[in-house]
PDB file of C-alpha atoms in Angstrom:
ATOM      1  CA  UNK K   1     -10.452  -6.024 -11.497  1.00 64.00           C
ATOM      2  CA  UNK K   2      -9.873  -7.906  -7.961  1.00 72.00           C
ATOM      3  CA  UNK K   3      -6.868  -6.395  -6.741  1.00 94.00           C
ATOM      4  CA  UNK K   4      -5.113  -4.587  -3.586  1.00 97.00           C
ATOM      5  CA  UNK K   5      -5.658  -1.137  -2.924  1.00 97.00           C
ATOM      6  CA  UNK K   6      -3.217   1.449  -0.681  1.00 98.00           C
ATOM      7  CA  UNK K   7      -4.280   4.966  -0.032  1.00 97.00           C
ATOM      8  CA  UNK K   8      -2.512   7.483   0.310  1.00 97.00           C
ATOM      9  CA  UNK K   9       0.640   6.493  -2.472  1.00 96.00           C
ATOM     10  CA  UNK K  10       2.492   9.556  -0.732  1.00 96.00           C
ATOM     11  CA  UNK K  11       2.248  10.816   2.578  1.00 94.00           C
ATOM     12  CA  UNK K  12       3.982  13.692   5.140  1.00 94.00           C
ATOM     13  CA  UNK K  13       3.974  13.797   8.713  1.00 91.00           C
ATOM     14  CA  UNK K  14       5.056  15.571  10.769  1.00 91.00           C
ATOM     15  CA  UNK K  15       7.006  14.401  14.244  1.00 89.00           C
ATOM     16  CA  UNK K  16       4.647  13.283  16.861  1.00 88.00           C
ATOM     17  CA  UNK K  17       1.696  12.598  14.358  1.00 92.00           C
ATOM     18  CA  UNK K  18       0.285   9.552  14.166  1.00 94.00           C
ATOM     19  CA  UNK K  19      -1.397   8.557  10.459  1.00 96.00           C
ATOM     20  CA  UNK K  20      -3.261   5.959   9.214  1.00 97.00           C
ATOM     21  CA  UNK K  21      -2.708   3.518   6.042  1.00 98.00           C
ATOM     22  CA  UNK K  22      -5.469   2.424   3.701  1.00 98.00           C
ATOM     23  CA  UNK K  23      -5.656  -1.135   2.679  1.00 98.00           C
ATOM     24  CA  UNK K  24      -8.533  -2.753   1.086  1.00 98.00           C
ATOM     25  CA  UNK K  25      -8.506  -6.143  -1.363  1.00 98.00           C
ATOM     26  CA  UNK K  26     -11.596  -7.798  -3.249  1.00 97.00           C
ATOM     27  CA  UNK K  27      -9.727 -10.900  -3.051  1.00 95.00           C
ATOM     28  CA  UNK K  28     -12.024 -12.336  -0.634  1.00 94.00           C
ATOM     29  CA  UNK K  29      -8.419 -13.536   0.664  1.00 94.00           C
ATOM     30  CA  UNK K  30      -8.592 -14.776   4.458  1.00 94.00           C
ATOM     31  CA  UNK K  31      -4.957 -13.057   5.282  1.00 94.00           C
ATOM     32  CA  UNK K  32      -3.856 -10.000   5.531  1.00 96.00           C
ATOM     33  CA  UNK K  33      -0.295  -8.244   6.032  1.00 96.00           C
ATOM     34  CA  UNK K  34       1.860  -5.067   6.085  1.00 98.00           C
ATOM     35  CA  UNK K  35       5.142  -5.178   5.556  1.00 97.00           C
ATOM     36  CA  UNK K  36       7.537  -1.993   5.656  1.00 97.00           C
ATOM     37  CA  UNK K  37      10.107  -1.484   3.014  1.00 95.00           C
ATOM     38  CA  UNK K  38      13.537  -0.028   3.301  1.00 93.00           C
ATOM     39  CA  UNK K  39      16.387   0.705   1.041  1.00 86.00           C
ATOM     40  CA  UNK K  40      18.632  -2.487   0.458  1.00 83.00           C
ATOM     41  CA  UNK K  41      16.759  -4.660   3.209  1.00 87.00           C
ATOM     42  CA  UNK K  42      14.340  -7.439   2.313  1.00 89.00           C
ATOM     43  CA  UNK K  43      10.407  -6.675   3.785  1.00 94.00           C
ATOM     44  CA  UNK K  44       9.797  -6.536   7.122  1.00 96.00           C
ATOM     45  CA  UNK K  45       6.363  -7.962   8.677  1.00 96.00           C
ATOM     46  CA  UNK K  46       4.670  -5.467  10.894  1.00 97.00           C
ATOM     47  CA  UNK K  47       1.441  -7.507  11.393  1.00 97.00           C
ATOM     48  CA  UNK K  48      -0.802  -9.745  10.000  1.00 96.00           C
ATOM     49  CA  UNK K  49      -4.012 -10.729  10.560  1.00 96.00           C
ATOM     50  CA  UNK K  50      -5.798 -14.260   9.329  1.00 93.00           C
ATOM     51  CA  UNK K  51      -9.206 -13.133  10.668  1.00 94.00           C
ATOM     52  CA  UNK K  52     -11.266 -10.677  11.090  1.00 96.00           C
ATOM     53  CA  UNK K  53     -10.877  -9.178  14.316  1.00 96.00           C
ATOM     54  CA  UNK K  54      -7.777 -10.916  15.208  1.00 96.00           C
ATOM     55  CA  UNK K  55      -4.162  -9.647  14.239  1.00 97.00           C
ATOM     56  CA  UNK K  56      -1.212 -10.684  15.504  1.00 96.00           C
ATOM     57  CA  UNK K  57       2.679  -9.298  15.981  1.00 97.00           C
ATOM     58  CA  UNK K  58       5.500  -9.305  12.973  1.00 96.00           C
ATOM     59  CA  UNK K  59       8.834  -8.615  13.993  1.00 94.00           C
ATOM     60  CA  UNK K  60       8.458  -5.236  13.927  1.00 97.00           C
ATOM     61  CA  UNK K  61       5.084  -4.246  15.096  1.00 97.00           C
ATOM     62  CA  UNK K  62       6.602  -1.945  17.946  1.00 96.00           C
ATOM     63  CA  UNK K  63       5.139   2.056  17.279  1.00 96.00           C
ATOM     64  CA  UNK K  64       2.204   0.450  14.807  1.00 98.00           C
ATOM     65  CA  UNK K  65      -1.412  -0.623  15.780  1.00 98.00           C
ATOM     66  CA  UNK K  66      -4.115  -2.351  13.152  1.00 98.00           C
ATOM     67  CA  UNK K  67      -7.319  -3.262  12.789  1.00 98.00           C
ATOM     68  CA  UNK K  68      -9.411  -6.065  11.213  1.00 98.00           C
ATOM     69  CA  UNK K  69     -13.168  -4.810  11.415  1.00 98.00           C
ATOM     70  CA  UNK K  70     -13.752  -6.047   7.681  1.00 97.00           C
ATOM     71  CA  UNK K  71     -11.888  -8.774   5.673  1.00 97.00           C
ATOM     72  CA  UNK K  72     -11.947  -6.932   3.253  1.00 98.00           C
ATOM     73  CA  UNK K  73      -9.527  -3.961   5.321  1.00 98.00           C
ATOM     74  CA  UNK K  74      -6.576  -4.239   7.293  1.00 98.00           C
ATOM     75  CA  UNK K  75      -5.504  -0.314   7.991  1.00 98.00           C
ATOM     76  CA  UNK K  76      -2.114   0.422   9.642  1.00 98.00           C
ATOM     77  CA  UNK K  77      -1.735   3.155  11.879  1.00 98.00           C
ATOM     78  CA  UNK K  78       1.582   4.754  12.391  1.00 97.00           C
ATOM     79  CA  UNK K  79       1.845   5.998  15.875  1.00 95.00           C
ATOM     80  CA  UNK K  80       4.521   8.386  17.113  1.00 90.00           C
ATOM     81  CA  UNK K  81       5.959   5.654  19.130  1.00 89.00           C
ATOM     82  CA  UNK K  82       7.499   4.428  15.926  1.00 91.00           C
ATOM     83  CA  UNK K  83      11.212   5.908  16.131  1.00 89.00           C
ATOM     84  CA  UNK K  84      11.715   5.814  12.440  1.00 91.00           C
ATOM     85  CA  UNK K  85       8.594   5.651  10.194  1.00 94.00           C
ATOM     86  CA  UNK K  86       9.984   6.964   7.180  1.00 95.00           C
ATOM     87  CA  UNK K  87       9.876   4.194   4.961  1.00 95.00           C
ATOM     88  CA  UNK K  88       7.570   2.343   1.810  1.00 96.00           C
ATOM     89  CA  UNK K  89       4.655   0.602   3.663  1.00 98.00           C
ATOM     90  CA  UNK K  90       2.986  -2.128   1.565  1.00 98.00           C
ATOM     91  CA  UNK K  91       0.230  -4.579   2.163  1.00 98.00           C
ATOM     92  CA  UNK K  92      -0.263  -7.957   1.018  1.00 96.00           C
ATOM     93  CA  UNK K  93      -3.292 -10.661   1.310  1.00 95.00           C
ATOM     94  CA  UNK K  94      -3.194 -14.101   0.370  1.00 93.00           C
ATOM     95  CA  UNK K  95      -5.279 -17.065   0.796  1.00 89.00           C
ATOM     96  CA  UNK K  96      -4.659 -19.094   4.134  1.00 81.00           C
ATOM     97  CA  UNK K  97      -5.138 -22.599   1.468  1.00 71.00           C
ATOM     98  CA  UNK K  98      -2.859 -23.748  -1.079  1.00 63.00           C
ATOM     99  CA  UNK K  99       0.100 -22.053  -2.566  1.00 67.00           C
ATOM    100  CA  UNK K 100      -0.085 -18.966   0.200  1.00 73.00           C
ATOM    101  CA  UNK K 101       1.610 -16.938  -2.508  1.00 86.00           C
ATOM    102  CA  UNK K 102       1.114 -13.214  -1.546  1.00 92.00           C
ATOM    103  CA  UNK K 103      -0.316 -10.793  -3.563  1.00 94.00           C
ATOM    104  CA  UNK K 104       0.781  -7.271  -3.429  1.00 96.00           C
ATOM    105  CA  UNK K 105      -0.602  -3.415  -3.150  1.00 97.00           C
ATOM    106  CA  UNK K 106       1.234  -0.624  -4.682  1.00 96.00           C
ATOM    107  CA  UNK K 107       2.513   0.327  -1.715  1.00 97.00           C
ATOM    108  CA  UNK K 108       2.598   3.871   0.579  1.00 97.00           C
ATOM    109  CA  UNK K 109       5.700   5.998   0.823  1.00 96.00           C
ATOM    110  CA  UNK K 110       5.456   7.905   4.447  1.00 96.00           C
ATOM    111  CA  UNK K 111       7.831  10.945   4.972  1.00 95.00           C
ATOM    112  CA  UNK K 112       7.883  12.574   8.448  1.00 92.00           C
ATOM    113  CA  UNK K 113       9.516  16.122   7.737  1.00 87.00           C
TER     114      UNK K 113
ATOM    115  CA  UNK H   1      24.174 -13.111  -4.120  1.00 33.00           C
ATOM    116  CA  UNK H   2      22.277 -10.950  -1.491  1.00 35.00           C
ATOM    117  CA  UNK H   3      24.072  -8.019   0.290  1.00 33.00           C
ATOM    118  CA  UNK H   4      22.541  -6.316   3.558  1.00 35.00           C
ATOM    119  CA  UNK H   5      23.047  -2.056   3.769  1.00 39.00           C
ATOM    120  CA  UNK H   6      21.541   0.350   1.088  1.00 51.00           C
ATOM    121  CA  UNK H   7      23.018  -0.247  -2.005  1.00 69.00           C
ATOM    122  CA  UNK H   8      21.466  -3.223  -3.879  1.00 82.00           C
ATOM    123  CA  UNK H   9      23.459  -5.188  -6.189  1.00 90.00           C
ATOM    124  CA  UNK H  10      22.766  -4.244  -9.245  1.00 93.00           C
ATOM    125  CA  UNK H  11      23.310  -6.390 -12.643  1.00 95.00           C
ATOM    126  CA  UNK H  12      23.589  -4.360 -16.260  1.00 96.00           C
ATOM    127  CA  UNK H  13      22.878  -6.574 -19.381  1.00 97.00           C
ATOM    128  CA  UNK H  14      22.232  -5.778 -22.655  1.00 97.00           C
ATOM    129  CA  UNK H  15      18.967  -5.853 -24.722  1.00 97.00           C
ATOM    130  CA  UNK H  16      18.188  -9.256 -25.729  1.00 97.00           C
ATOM    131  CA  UNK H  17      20.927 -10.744 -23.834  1.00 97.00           C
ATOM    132  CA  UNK H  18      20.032 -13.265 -21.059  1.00 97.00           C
ATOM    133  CA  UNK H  19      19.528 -12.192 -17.188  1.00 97.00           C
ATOM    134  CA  UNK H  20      21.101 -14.915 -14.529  1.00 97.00           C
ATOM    135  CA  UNK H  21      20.089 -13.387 -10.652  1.00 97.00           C
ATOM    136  CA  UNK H  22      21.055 -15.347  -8.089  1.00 96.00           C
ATOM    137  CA  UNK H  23      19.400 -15.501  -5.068  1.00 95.00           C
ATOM    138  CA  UNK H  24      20.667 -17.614  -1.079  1.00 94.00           C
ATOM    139  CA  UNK H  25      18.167 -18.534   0.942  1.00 92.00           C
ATOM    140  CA  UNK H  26      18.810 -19.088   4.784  1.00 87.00           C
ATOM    141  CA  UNK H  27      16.718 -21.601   5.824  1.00 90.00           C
ATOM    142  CA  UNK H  28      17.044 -25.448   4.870  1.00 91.00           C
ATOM    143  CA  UNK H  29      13.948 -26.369   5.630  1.00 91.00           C
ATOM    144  CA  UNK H  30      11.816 -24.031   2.967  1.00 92.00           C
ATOM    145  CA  UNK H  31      10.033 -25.687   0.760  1.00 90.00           C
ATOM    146  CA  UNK H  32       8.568 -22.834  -1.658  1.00 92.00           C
ATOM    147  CA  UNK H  33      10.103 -19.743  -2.997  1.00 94.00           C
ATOM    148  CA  UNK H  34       8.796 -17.106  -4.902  1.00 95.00           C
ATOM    149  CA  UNK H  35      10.466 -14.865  -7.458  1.00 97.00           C
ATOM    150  CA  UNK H  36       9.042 -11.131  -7.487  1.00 97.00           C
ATOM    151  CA  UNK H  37      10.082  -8.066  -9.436  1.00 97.00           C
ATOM    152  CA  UNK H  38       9.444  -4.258  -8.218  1.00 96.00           C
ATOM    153  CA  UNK H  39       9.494  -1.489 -10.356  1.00 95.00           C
ATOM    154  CA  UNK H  40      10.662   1.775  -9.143  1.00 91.00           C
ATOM    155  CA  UNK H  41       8.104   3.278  -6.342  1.00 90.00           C
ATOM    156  CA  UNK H  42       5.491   0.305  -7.139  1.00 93.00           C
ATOM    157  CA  UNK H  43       4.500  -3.152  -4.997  1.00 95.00           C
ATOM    158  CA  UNK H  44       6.075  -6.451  -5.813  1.00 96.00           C
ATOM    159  CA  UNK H  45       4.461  -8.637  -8.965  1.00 96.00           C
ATOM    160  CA  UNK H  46       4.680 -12.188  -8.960  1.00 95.00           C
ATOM    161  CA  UNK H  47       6.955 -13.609 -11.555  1.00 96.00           C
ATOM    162  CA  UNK H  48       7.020 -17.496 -11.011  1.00 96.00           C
ATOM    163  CA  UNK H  49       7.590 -19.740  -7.999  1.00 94.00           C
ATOM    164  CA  UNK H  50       8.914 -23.163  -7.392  1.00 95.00           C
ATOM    165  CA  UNK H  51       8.483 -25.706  -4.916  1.00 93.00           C
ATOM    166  CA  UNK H  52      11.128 -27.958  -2.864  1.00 93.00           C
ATOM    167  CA  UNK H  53      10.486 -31.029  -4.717  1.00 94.00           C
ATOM    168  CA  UNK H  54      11.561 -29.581  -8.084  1.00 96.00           C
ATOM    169  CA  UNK H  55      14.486 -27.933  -9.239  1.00 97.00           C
ATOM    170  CA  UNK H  56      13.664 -26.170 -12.172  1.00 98.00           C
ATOM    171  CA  UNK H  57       9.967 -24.508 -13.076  1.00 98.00           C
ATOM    172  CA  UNK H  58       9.660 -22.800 -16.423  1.00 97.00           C
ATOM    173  CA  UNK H  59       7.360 -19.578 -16.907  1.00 95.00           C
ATOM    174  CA  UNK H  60       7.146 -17.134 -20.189  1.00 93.00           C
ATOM    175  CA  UNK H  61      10.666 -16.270 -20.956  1.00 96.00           C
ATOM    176  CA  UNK H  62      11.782 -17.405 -16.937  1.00 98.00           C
ATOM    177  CA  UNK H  63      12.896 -19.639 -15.736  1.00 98.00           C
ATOM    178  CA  UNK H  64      13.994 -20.586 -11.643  1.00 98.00           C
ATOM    179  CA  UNK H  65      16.647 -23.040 -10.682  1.00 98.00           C
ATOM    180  CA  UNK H  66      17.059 -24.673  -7.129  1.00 97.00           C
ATOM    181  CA  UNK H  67      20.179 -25.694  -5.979  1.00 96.00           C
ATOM    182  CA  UNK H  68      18.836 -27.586  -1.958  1.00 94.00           C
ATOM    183  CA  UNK H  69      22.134 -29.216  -1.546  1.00 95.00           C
ATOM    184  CA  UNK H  70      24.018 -25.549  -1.503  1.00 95.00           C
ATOM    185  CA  UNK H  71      20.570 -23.560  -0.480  1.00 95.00           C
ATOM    186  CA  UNK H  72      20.809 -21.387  -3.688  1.00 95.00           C
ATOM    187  CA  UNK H  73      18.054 -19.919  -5.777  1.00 96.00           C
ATOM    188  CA  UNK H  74      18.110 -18.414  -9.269  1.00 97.00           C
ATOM    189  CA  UNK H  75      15.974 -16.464 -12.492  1.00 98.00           C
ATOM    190  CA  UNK H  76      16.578 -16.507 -15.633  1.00 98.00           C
ATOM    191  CA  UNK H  77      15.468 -14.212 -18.164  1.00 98.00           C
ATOM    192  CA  UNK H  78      15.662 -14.796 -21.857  1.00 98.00           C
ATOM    193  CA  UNK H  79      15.740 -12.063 -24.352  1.00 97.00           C
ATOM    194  CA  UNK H  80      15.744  -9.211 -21.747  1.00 98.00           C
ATOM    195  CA  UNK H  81      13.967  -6.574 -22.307  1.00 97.00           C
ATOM    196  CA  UNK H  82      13.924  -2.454 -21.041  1.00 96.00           C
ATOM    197  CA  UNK H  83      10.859  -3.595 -19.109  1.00 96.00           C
ATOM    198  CA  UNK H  84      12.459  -6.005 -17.618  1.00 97.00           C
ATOM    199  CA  UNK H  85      14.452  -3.323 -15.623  1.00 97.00           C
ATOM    200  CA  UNK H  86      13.392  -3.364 -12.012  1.00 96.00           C
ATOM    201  CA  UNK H  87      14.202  -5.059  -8.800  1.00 96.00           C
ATOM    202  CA  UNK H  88      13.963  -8.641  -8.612  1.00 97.00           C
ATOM    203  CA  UNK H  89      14.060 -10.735  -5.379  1.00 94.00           C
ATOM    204  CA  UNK H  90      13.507 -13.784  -4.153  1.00 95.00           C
ATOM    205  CA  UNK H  91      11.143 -14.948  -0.946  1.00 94.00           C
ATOM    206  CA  UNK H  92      11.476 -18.515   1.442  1.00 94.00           C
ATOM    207  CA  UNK H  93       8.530 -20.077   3.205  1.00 90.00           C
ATOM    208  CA  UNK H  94       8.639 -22.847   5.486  1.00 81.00           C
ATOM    209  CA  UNK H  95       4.724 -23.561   4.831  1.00 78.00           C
ATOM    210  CA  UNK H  96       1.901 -22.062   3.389  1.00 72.00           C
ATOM    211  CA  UNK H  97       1.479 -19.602   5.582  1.00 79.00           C
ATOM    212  CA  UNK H  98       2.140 -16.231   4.477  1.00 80.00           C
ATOM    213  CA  UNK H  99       3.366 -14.386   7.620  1.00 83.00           C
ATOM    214  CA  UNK H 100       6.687 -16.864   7.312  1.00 86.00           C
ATOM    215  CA  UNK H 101       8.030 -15.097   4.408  1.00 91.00           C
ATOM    216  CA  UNK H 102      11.425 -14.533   4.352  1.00 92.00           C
ATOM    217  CA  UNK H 103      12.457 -11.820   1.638  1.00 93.00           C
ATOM    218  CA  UNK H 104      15.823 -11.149   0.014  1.00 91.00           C
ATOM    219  CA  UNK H 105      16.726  -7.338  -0.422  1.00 90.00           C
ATOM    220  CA  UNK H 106      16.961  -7.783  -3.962  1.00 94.00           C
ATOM    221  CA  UNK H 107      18.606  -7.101  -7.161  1.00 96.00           C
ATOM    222  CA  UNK H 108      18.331  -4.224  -9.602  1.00 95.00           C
ATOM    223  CA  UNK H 109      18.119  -5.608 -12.812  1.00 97.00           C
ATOM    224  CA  UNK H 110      19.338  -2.624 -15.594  1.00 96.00           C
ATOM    225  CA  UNK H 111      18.822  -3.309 -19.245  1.00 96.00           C
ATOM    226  CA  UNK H 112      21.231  -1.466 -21.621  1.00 94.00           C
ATOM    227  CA  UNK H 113      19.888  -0.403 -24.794  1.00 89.00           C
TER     228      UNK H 113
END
């Protein structure tokens, strides 16, 4: 089944860690995203990428880095920069023609004890 | 409507009854919205989306509503079910370009037996 794929679904760190988010689609979908997830707030773009090896800034990319290597991967790396990275991480992909809907992973919850 | 802070608002119907969630949008000039729904600790699904030059789209047992003139976005659900329990919210896009998603924090959608 094509599809989105997050790894790990649960993950601890602790303080002054960095870790690093798994996302891989068979999509063959140009675009890329992660988005972080917070209770009662809407998702919030971290980054997105359109191409491989190019990425660019969401509104909140400050204490995250990505890469694009593949298009078929798109990991996020939480660094300890990022004041408050407990949160549900999830990535999207979509197509960059037509309806741009986005489809959705099952998402990473990150805990830093 | 939408609320900001941690506590979603949450709608309680009964089995079978119908499901109204209401969704404002912010930005005028969006021209495609998305419905998703979210099940506890799981990545957004794709429910049914609309376009600017329509006002109503019907899917299986949905059914979204746009109001332009008052920016004002809603699902309906006939006959809901206990599956249908979840969080349901809406997303705004200016184009087809995924990274200008806007997303709504939601609504938790509990079905009473």
């Amino acid at each position: 089944d094509g599809g989105i794929t997050q790894s790990p679904k649960y993950l601890f760190r602790k303080e002054g860690q960095n870790v690093t988010l798994s996302c891989e689609q068979n999509l063959n979908h140009d675009a890329m995203y992660w988005y972080r997830q917070d209770p009662g707030q809407g998702l919030r773009l971290i980054y997105y990428s359109q191409i491989v090896n190019d990425f660019q800034k969401g509104d909140i990319a400050e204490g995250y880095s990505v890469s694009r290597e593949k298009k078929e991967s798109f990991p996020l790396t939480v660094t300890s920069a990022q004041k408050n990275p407990t949160a549900f991480y999830l990535c999207a992909s979509s197509t960059l023609q037509g309806t741009g809907e986005l489809f959705f992973g099952e998402g990473s919850r990150l805990t830093v004890l | 409507g939408e609320s900001v802070g941690l506590h979603l608002p949450t709608l309680s119907v009964q089995e079978g009854d119908n499901s109204i969630i209401n969704c404002a949008y912010s930005n005028s000039a969006s021209d495609y919205f998305i419905w998703y729904k979210q099940e506890s600790g799981k990545g957004p699904q794709f429910i049914i989306d609309i376009r600017s030059n329509m006002d109503k789209r019907q899917g299986q047992r949905v059914t979204v509503l746009l109001n332009k003139t008052v920016k004002h976005l809603s699902l309906q659900i006939a006959a809901t079910q206990p599956g249908d329990s979840a969080v349901y919210f809406c997303a705004e896009n200016i184009d087809n370009y995924g990274q200008n998603f806007v997303f709504g924090p939601g609504t938790r959608l509990s079905v009473l037996p």
